[in-house]
Coordinates of C-alpha atoms in Angstrom, one line a residue:
M1 CA -7.8 -21.4 13.5
I2 CA -6.4 -18.9 15.8
S3 CA -9.6 -17.0 16.8
G4 CA -10.4 -14.6 20.0
T5 CA -13.4 -14.0 22.3
H6 CA -13.3 -10.6 20.8
S7 CA -11.2 -7.8 19.0
G8 CA -8.1 -6.6 20.7
V9 CA -7.9 -9.8 22.7
G10 CA -4.3 -10.4 21.1
K11 CA -4.9 -13.0 18.7
T12 CA -2.6 -11.2 15.9
S13 CA 0.2 -11.3 18.3
V14 CA -0.5 -15.1 19.3
T15 CA -1.0 -15.9 15.6
L16 CA 2.4 -14.1 14.7
A17 CA 4.2 -16.1 17.5
I18 CA 3.0 -19.4 16.4
M19 CA 3.7 -18.8 12.7
A20 CA 7.3 -17.5 13.7
G21 CA 7.8 -20.4 15.9
L22 CA 6.6 -23.0 13.5
T23 CA 8.5 -21.5 10.8
R24 CA 11.7 -21.3 12.9
A25 CA 11.2 -25.0 13.2
G26 CA 11.7 -25.8 9.7
L27 CA 8.0 -26.4 8.8
R28 CA 6.6 -24.7 5.7
V29 CA 3.6 -22.5 7.1
G30 CA 0.5 -21.6 5.1
A31 CA -0.6 -18.2 6.6
Y32 CA -4.6 -17.1 6.2
K33 CA -6.6 -14.3 7.3
V34 CA -10.5 -14.3 7.8
G35 CA -12.1 -11.6 6.2
P36 CA -11.0 -8.4 4.3
D37 CA -8.1 -7.1 6.3
Y38 CA -4.9 -6.2 4.4
I39 CA -2.5 -5.3 7.3
D40 CA -2.3 -8.6 9.2
P41 CA -1.3 -10.8 6.1
S42 CA 1.8 -8.4 5.8
Y43 CA 2.6 -9.4 9.1
H44 CA 2.0 -12.9 8.2
T45 CA 4.4 -12.7 5.3
V46 CA 7.2 -11.5 7.3
A47 CA 6.7 -14.2 10.0
T48 CA 6.5 -17.3 7.5
N49 CA 8.5 -15.8 4.3
R50 CA 5.2 -17.1 2.4
A51 CA 2.4 -15.0 1.1
S52 CA -0.6 -14.9 3.2
H53 CA -4.1 -15.2 1.7
N54 CA -7.5 -13.7 2.8
L55 CA -10.3 -16.0 3.1
D56 CA -13.6 -14.1 3.1
E57 CA -16.7 -16.3 3.0
W58 CA -19.3 -13.3 2.7
M59 CA -17.3 -11.4 -0.1
M60 CA -15.9 -14.5 -2.1
G61 CA -18.4 -17.2 -1.4
K62 CA -17.8 -20.6 0.0
D63 CA -16.8 -22.5 -3.1
A64 CA -14.0 -19.8 -3.7
C65 CA -12.7 -20.0 -0.1
Q66 CA -12.4 -23.8 -0.3
W67 CA -10.9 -23.9 -3.7
L68 CA -8.3 -21.1 -2.5
F69 CA -7.4 -22.6 0.6
E70 CA -7.1 -26.1 -1.1
K71 CA -5.1 -24.7 -3.9
T72 CA -2.5 -22.7 -1.6
S73 CA -2.1 -25.0 1.2
Q74 CA -1.0 -28.1 -0.7
D75 CA 2.6 -27.5 -0.5
C76 CA 2.4 -26.5 3.4
D77 CA 3.2 -28.6 6.6
I78 CA 0.5 -26.9 8.5
A79 CA -2.1 -24.2 7.7
V80 CA -2.6 -21.5 10.4
I81 CA -5.7 -19.2 9.8
E82 CA -5.9 -16.0 11.9
G83 CA -9.7 -15.1 12.7
V84 CA -11.4 -11.8 12.6
M85 CA -13.2 -9.8 15.4
G86 CA -14.5 -12.5 17.9
L87 CA -14.9 -16.0 17.0
F88 CA -18.8 -15.4 16.3
D89 CA -18.9 -12.0 15.1
G90 CA -19.8 -11.6 11.3
V91 CA -22.5 -9.6 9.2
S92 CA -25.6 -10.9 11.4
P93 CA -26.5 -10.9 14.9
T94 CA -28.4 -14.3 14.5
T95 CA -26.4 -16.3 12.0
D96 CA -22.6 -17.0 11.6
E97 CA -22.3 -15.4 8.0
G98 CA -19.1 -13.9 7.4
S99 CA -17.6 -15.0 10.6
S100 CA -14.4 -16.8 11.7
S101 CA -16.8 -19.6 12.9
A102 CA -18.4 -20.1 9.5
L103 CA -15.1 -20.5 7.9
A104 CA -14.0 -23.0 10.5
K105 CA -17.0 -25.2 9.8
L106 CA -16.6 -24.6 6.1
L107 CA -12.8 -25.9 6.1
K108 CA -13.5 -28.5 9.1
T109 CA -10.5 -26.6 11.1
P110 CA -10.1 -27.0 14.9
V111 CA -10.2 -23.6 16.7
I112 CA -7.8 -22.3 19.1
L113 CA -9.3 -19.4 21.4
V114 CA -7.5 -16.7 22.5
V115 CA -8.5 -15.2 25.9
D116 CA -7.7 -11.7 27.4
A117 CA -7.4 -13.1 31.1
G118 CA -5.7 -10.1 32.6
K119 CA -8.5 -9.5 35.0
M120 CA -9.9 -12.8 35.4
A121 CA -9.7 -16.4 37.2
R122 CA -12.4 -18.9 37.4
S123 CA -14.5 -16.3 35.3
A124 CA -12.5 -17.4 32.2
A125 CA -14.0 -20.9 32.4
A126 CA -17.4 -19.2 32.3
M127 CA -16.7 -17.2 29.2
I128 CA -15.0 -20.0 27.4
K129 CA -18.0 -22.2 28.2
G130 CA -20.2 -20.0 26.3
Y131 CA -18.1 -20.0 23.2
Q132 CA -18.1 -24.0 23.3
T133 CA -21.8 -24.3 23.7
L134 CA -23.1 -21.5 21.4
D135 CA -22.4 -23.9 18.5
A136 CA -22.0 -27.4 18.7
D137 CA -20.3 -27.8 15.1
I138 CA -17.2 -25.6 16.1
H139 CA -14.3 -27.7 17.7
I140 CA -12.6 -25.4 20.3
C141 CA -9.5 -27.7 20.8
G142 CA -7.5 -25.5 23.2
V143 CA -7.3 -22.2 24.6
I144 CA -4.2 -19.5 24.6
L145 CA -4.2 -17.2 27.6
N146 CA -3.1 -13.8 26.8
K147 CA -2.1 -10.7 29.6
V148 CA -1.5 -13.2 32.3
A149 CA -0.3 -11.5 35.2
G150 CA 2.2 -14.3 36.6
E151 CA 2.8 -17.7 37.5
N152 CA 0.2 -17.8 40.3
H153 CA -2.4 -16.3 38.2
L154 CA -1.7 -18.8 35.5
K155 CA -2.0 -21.7 38.0
L156 CA -5.5 -20.2 38.9
L157 CA -6.9 -20.1 35.1
T158 CA -5.3 -23.4 34.1
E159 CA -6.9 -25.1 37.0
A160 CA -10.4 -23.6 36.1
V161 CA -10.2 -24.1 32.5
E162 CA -9.4 -27.8 32.6
A163 CA -12.1 -28.4 35.6
Y164 CA -14.9 -26.5 33.7
N165 CA -14.1 -26.6 29.9
H166 CA -12.0 -30.0 29.9
I167 CA -9.9 -28.5 27.0
P168 CA -6.0 -27.7 27.4
V169 CA -4.2 -24.4 27.9
L170 CA -2.2 -24.8 24.7
G171 CA -0.2 -21.5 25.7
T172 CA 0.3 -18.3 27.7
L173 CA 1.4 -14.8 27.1
F174 CA 2.3 -12.7 30.2
K175 CA 1.5 -9.2 30.2
N176 CA 4.1 -7.7 28.0
E177 CA 3.9 -4.0 26.5
D178 CA 7.2 -5.0 24.4
I179 CA 5.2 -7.0 22.1
M180 CA 2.3 -4.5 21.3
I181 CA 2.3 -3.8 17.7
P182 CA 2.0 0.1 16.7
E183 CA -1.5 1.0 15.5
R184 CA -2.9 3.8 13.0
H185 CA -6.2 4.9 11.8
L186 CA -6.5 2.1 9.6
G187 CA -5.4 -0.3 12.3
L188 CA -2.0 -1.9 12.9
K189 CA 0.7 -0.2 10.9
T190 CA 1.7 -2.4 7.9
A191 CA 4.7 -4.5 8.3
S192 CA 7.0 -2.5 6.0
E193 CA 6.2 0.6 8.5
N194 CA 6.9 -1.0 11.6
E195 CA 10.8 -0.7 11.6
E196 CA 10.9 -2.8 14.9
L197 CA 8.7 -5.7 13.5
H198 CA 11.9 -8.2 13.4
D199 CA 12.9 -7.5 17.0
C200 CA 8.9 -7.8 17.9
L201 CA 8.8 -11.0 16.2
T202 CA 12.0 -12.2 18.0
R203 CA 10.3 -11.4 21.1
L204 CA 7.1 -13.3 20.0
E205 CA 9.2 -16.4 19.3
E206 CA 10.5 -16.2 22.9
C207 CA 6.8 -16.2 23.9
C208 CA 6.3 -19.5 22.1
Q209 CA 8.3 -21.4 24.7
K210 CA 4.9 -20.9 26.5
I211 CA 3.1 -22.2 23.6
D212 CA 2.8 -26.0 23.0
L213 CA 3.4 -26.1 19.4
E214 CA 3.7 -30.0 19.1
Q215 CA 0.1 -30.0 20.8
I216 CA -1.2 -27.7 18.0
M217 CA 0.8 -29.7 15.3
I218 CA -1.2 -32.9 16.7
H219 CA -4.5 -31.0 16.4
A220 CA -3.6 -29.8 12.8
K221 CA -2.9 -33.4 11.8
R222 CA -5.9 -34.7 13.3
A223 CA -8.1 -32.3 11.2
Q224 CA -6.3 -33.5 7.8
K225 CA -8.1 -36.5 8.3
D226 CA -11.5 -34.6 7.5
S227 CA -10.6 -34.0 3.8
L228 CA -12.6 -31.2 2.3
S229 CA -15.2 -31.7 -0.4
V230 CA -14.0 -29.0 -2.7
K231 CA -16.3 -28.0 -5.7
P232 CA -14.7 -27.4 -9.0
F233 CA -14.1 -23.6 -9.2
N234 CA -13.4 -22.9 -13.0
I235 CA -12.6 -19.2 -13.0
I236 CA -10.2 -19.1 -16.0
P237 CA -11.6 -20.3 -19.4
E238 CA -8.5 -21.7 -21.3
A239 CA -9.9 -19.9 -24.8
T240 CA -9.7 -16.4 -23.0
L241 CA -6.0 -16.6 -22.2
P242 CA -4.0 -14.0 -24.4
Q243 CA -1.4 -15.5 -26.6
E244 CA 1.1 -13.2 -25.1
P245 CA 1.5 -11.7 -21.6
I246 CA -0.6 -8.5 -21.0
R247 CA 1.9 -6.2 -18.9
I248 CA 0.0 -4.6 -16.0
A249 CA 2.1 -2.1 -13.9
Y250 CA 0.8 -2.4 -10.3
A251 CA 1.7 0.5 -7.7
Y252 CA 3.7 -0.8 -4.8
D253 CA 5.8 1.0 -2.1
R254 CA 5.0 2.4 1.4
A255 CA 2.0 4.4 0.2
F256 CA 0.5 1.5 -1.8
Q257 CA 0.4 -2.1 -0.5
F258 CA -3.4 -3.0 -0.1
Y259 CA -3.6 -6.0 -2.7
Y260 CA -5.5 -9.2 -2.1
Q261 CA -2.8 -11.7 -3.0
A262 CA -5.5 -13.7 -5.0
N263 CA -6.0 -10.9 -6.9
L264 CA -2.5 -10.8 -8.3
D265 CA -2.3 -14.4 -8.6
F266 CA -5.7 -14.3 -10.5
L267 CA -4.5 -11.6 -12.9
K268 CA -1.2 -13.9 -13.6
N269 CA -3.5 -16.9 -14.1
C270 CA -5.5 -15.0 -16.7
G271 CA -2.3 -14.0 -18.6
A272 CA -1.0 -10.7 -17.2
E273 CA 2.6 -9.9 -16.4
L274 CA 2.8 -8.0 -13.4
I275 CA 5.5 -5.2 -12.8
A276 CA 5.6 -3.3 -9.6
F277 CA 6.5 0.2 -9.6
S278 CA 6.7 3.0 -7.2
P279 CA 5.0 6.1 -7.5
L280 CA 6.9 7.7 -4.3
E281 CA 10.4 6.7 -5.4
D282 CA 10.7 5.9 -9.2
T283 CA 11.4 8.4 -11.7
T284 CA 10.3 6.2 -14.6
L285 CA 7.6 3.9 -15.6
P286 CA 8.3 0.1 -16.5
E287 CA 8.5 -0.3 -20.4
N288 CA 5.7 -1.5 -22.6
I289 CA 2.8 -1.4 -20.1
H290 CA -0.7 -2.2 -21.0
G291 CA -2.7 -1.1 -17.6
F292 CA -2.3 0.6 -14.3
Y293 CA -3.4 -1.2 -11.2
F294 CA -3.6 1.3 -8.1
C295 CA -4.5 -0.4 -4.7
G296 CA -5.4 1.0 -1.3
G297 CA -2.6 2.2 1.4
F298 CA -1.7 5.7 2.9
P299 CA -0.9 8.0 -0.1
E300 CA -2.2 10.9 2.3
V301 CA 0.6 9.9 4.8
Y302 CA 3.1 10.4 1.9
A303 CA 1.4 13.4 0.2
K304 CA 4.5 15.5 0.3
E305 CA 6.9 12.8 -1.3
I306 CA 4.1 12.3 -3.8
K307 CA 4.0 16.0 -4.6
E308 CA 7.6 16.2 -5.2
N309 CA 7.9 13.5 -7.7
Q310 CA 6.7 15.5 -10.7
D311 CA 8.4 13.2 -13.3
M312 CA 6.0 10.3 -12.1
H313 CA 3.1 12.5 -12.4
A314 CA 3.9 13.6 -15.9
L315 CA 4.5 9.9 -17.0
I316 CA 1.3 8.9 -15.5
K317 CA -0.8 11.5 -16.3
Q318 CA 0.4 10.9 -20.3
A319 CA -0.1 7.4 -20.2
I320 CA -3.7 7.8 -18.8
K321 CA -4.3 10.5 -21.5
D322 CA -3.0 8.0 -24.0
G323 CA -5.6 5.7 -23.1
I324 CA -4.1 3.0 -20.7
P325 CA -6.6 1.3 -18.8
T326 CA -6.5 2.3 -15.2
Y327 CA -8.1 0.8 -12.2
A328 CA -7.9 2.3 -9.0
E329 CA -9.2 1.2 -5.4
C330 CA -9.5 3.8 -2.3
G331 CA -5.7 4.7 -1.8
G332 CA -5.4 4.8 -5.5
L333 CA -8.7 6.9 -6.0
I334 CA -7.1 9.2 -3.8
Y335 CA -3.8 9.5 -5.8
L336 CA -5.8 10.2 -9.1
A337 CA -7.9 12.9 -7.5
E338 CA -7.2 16.7 -7.9
S339 CA -5.7 17.1 -4.3
V340 CA -5.7 15.7 -0.8
K341 CA -6.3 18.0 2.4
S342 CA -4.8 16.9 5.4
L343 CA -6.3 16.9 9.0
D344 CA -4.2 19.8 9.7
G345 CA -5.5 21.9 6.8
K346 CA -2.7 21.5 4.4
V347 CA -3.5 20.8 0.4
F348 CA -1.4 18.7 -1.5
P349 CA -1.8 18.2 -5.2
M350 CA -2.6 14.7 -6.6
L351 CA -2.7 13.5 -10.2
G352 CA -5.8 15.5 -11.2
I353 CA -7.1 12.5 -13.4
I354 CA -10.5 12.6 -11.7
P355 CA -12.3 15.6 -10.3
G356 CA -12.6 16.6 -6.7
Q357 CA -10.5 16.8 -3.6
I358 CA -10.0 14.4 -0.7
E359 CA -10.3 15.7 2.6
M360 CA -9.2 13.6 5.6
T361 CA -11.2 13.4 8.6
K362 CA -10.8 12.0 12.1
K363 CA -13.7 9.7 11.9
L364 CA -14.5 6.6 9.7
V365 CA -16.3 7.8 6.7
N366 CA -17.4 4.3 5.2
F367 CA -16.5 1.3 6.7
G368 CA -17.7 -2.4 6.3
Y369 CA -18.9 -4.7 3.7
C370 CA -21.2 -3.5 0.9
E371 CA -23.1 -4.9 -2.3
N372 CA -22.4 -3.2 -5.4
E373 CA -24.1 -2.8 -8.9
M374 CA -22.7 -1.2 -12.0
L375 CA -24.9 1.7 -12.9
D376 CA -23.6 1.8 -16.7
D377 CA -21.4 0.0 -18.9
C378 CA -17.6 0.6 -18.8
F379 CA -14.7 -1.0 -19.4
L380 CA -14.5 -2.9 -16.4
G381 CA -17.9 -4.0 -16.3
R382 CA -21.6 -4.1 -17.8
K383 CA -24.6 -2.3 -16.5
G384 CA -26.6 -4.3 -13.9
E385 CA -23.6 -6.6 -12.9
Q386 CA -23.4 -7.1 -9.1
F387 CA -20.6 -7.8 -6.6
R388 CA -19.7 -7.5 -3.0
G389 CA -16.9 -5.6 -1.7
H390 CA -15.4 -3.8 1.4
E391 CA -14.7 -0.2 2.1
F392 CA -12.8 1.3 5.2
H393 CA -11.5 4.9 4.7
Y394 CA -11.2 8.2 6.8
S395 CA -11.1 10.4 3.7
Q396 CA -13.9 12.2 2.0
W397 CA -14.1 12.6 -1.7
N398 CA -16.2 15.7 -2.5
G399 CA -16.4 14.7 -6.1
E400 CA -18.4 11.5 -5.3
G401 CA -21.7 11.3 -7.3
V402 CA -19.9 12.8 -10.5
A403 CA -20.3 10.3 -13.1
A404 CA -20.9 7.5 -10.5
I405 CA -20.3 4.0 -11.6
H406 CA -21.6 1.9 -8.7
R407 CA -24.4 2.0 -6.7
S408 CA -23.1 0.5 -3.2
I409 CA -25.9 -0.8 -0.6
K410 CA -25.3 -1.5 2.9
K411 CA -28.5 -3.5 3.8
R412 CA -28.1 -3.8 7.5
K413 CA -27.8 -0.1 7.9
G414 CA -30.2 0.8 5.4
Q415 CA -27.7 2.9 3.5
E416 CA -27.5 3.4 -0.4
R417 CA -25.3 5.7 -2.4
D418 CA -23.8 6.1 -5.8
E419 CA -20.2 5.8 -5.6
G420 CA -16.9 5.7 -7.9
Y421 CA -16.1 7.5 -10.9
C422 CA -15.5 6.0 -14.5
L423 CA -14.7 8.0 -17.7
N424 CA -13.1 6.2 -20.7
N425 CA -10.2 4.3 -19.7
V426 CA -10.2 5.1 -15.8
L427 CA -12.4 3.7 -13.1
A428 CA -11.5 4.6 -9.4
S429 CA -13.7 3.7 -6.3
Y430 CA -13.6 3.5 -2.7
V431 CA -14.6 -0.3 -2.9
H432 CA -12.2 -2.9 -2.3
C433 CA -13.2 -5.7 -4.6
H434 CA -11.8 -9.6 -4.5
F435 CA -11.6 -10.8 -7.9
L436 CA -12.5 -14.2 -6.8
S437 CA -16.0 -12.6 -5.9
Y438 CA -16.1 -10.8 -9.1
P439 CA -14.0 -12.3 -11.8
Q440 CA -15.6 -10.4 -14.5
R441 CA -13.7 -7.3 -13.3
A442 CA -10.2 -8.5 -13.8
R443 CA -11.2 -10.3 -17.2
H444 CA -12.8 -6.9 -18.3
F445 CA -9.6 -5.1 -17.3
L446 CA -7.3 -7.5 -18.9
A447 CA -9.5 -7.7 -22.0
Q448 CA -9.0 -3.7 -22.3
A449 CA -5.4 -3.7 -21.5
Q450 CA -4.9 -6.3 -24.4
N451 CA -7.0 -4.1 -26.9
F452 CA -4.8 -1.1 -25.8
H453 CA -1.6 -3.2 -26.5
Q454 CA -3.1 -4.1 -29.8
L455 CA -3.8 -0.6 -30.6
Q456 CA -0.1 0.3 -29.6
Q457 CA 1.1 -2.2 -31.9
R458 CA -0.8 -0.9 -35.0
K459 CA 0.4 2.6 -34.2
D460 CA 4.0 1.5 -34.0
Q461 CA 3.8 -0.3 -37.6
V462 CA 2.2 2.9 -39.0
Y463 CA 4.9 4.7 -37.7
A464 CA 7.8 2.4 -38.4

């Protein structure tokens, strides 16, 4: 695991340098991200040429995390896990719940600590000592020093770390603005938006000359000796699989990208055939589809292009009017709303499927984990069902509370509100749901899609 002392320390740059270097060396690198973030995994995928998976112990639960890691790492030569925030930061100030440290213990993985050493020398050893002693069950096998000023600075830091911490400096990144990854209001820019990403990865690979990949491999091989005790995680009852594939059209382009890979895989394993389409650029829908899945992303950034694709607007609206099951999260909710108002006051029409306008703001409206309860029966769940999710958005929906379907609770903040919209065959919500946390949602969705498919077949027979 590549973890940091705190957010902004450079762990994504270090992780990408290691992933790219190992991949260039011909290894099959399994890529993982602690927590609910969508953007870092998109960079992992470019660096490794493999899908990256989120491991979120708070949202998914321990059994699901172990099961997913074991299942997806079997054909890898090495698994590299990027941490979240600082090593011990999670949902609680007094326990490790939801933190990188909790996942490191769960998966029995050694930790490489990334340190921003830009303005430190011997003090770096004191900082590292605190991370070594807070939890004796965490094995910090080495450090990587970031923002090092030069060779003399590196010599001072290395002598201090080796003298006081008794662990090796496994790598160094010298201060270099050229490898800074651009950011936007939801964090780093997505991989598809960063036109200079491949050049950035090349520069990061060059930085790998300062990172001891051989030693990292040795530590990884030692970790393999401690095999995981993975409990059976039977999430797909064989009897529930449909006899023929259920075709789900999912939005995927520059505006819609925030899917958990495990969610897509889960739908496939439950009998779905997934067909990607672009609400931005396509003018026709995939044929014979039985459900829509709209994820998060940046539809507000591409609002003008969305507005101009009236052919797609008309096709989606008609399909929803005809009863196709439709599930939308965050950016998907924005797309289905009546309109979106940008920061400069411009209003762009969206699909108008759900009531209300979306207004972009300069501050986070909702951020963090939430516990959710279904307020009523609907096609994606039953009243009283509970699940954990995550929110991260700068937009505000003025229709919130109208036909709300979830009660969203943030216990530590003492916040509770009714959230989401559901009517007939449409459910739209700001909450991102991980299907391994709430598999019923995926099953309900596919069951409804199957019902829609069978209804369409009967209609076709009547009119044949």
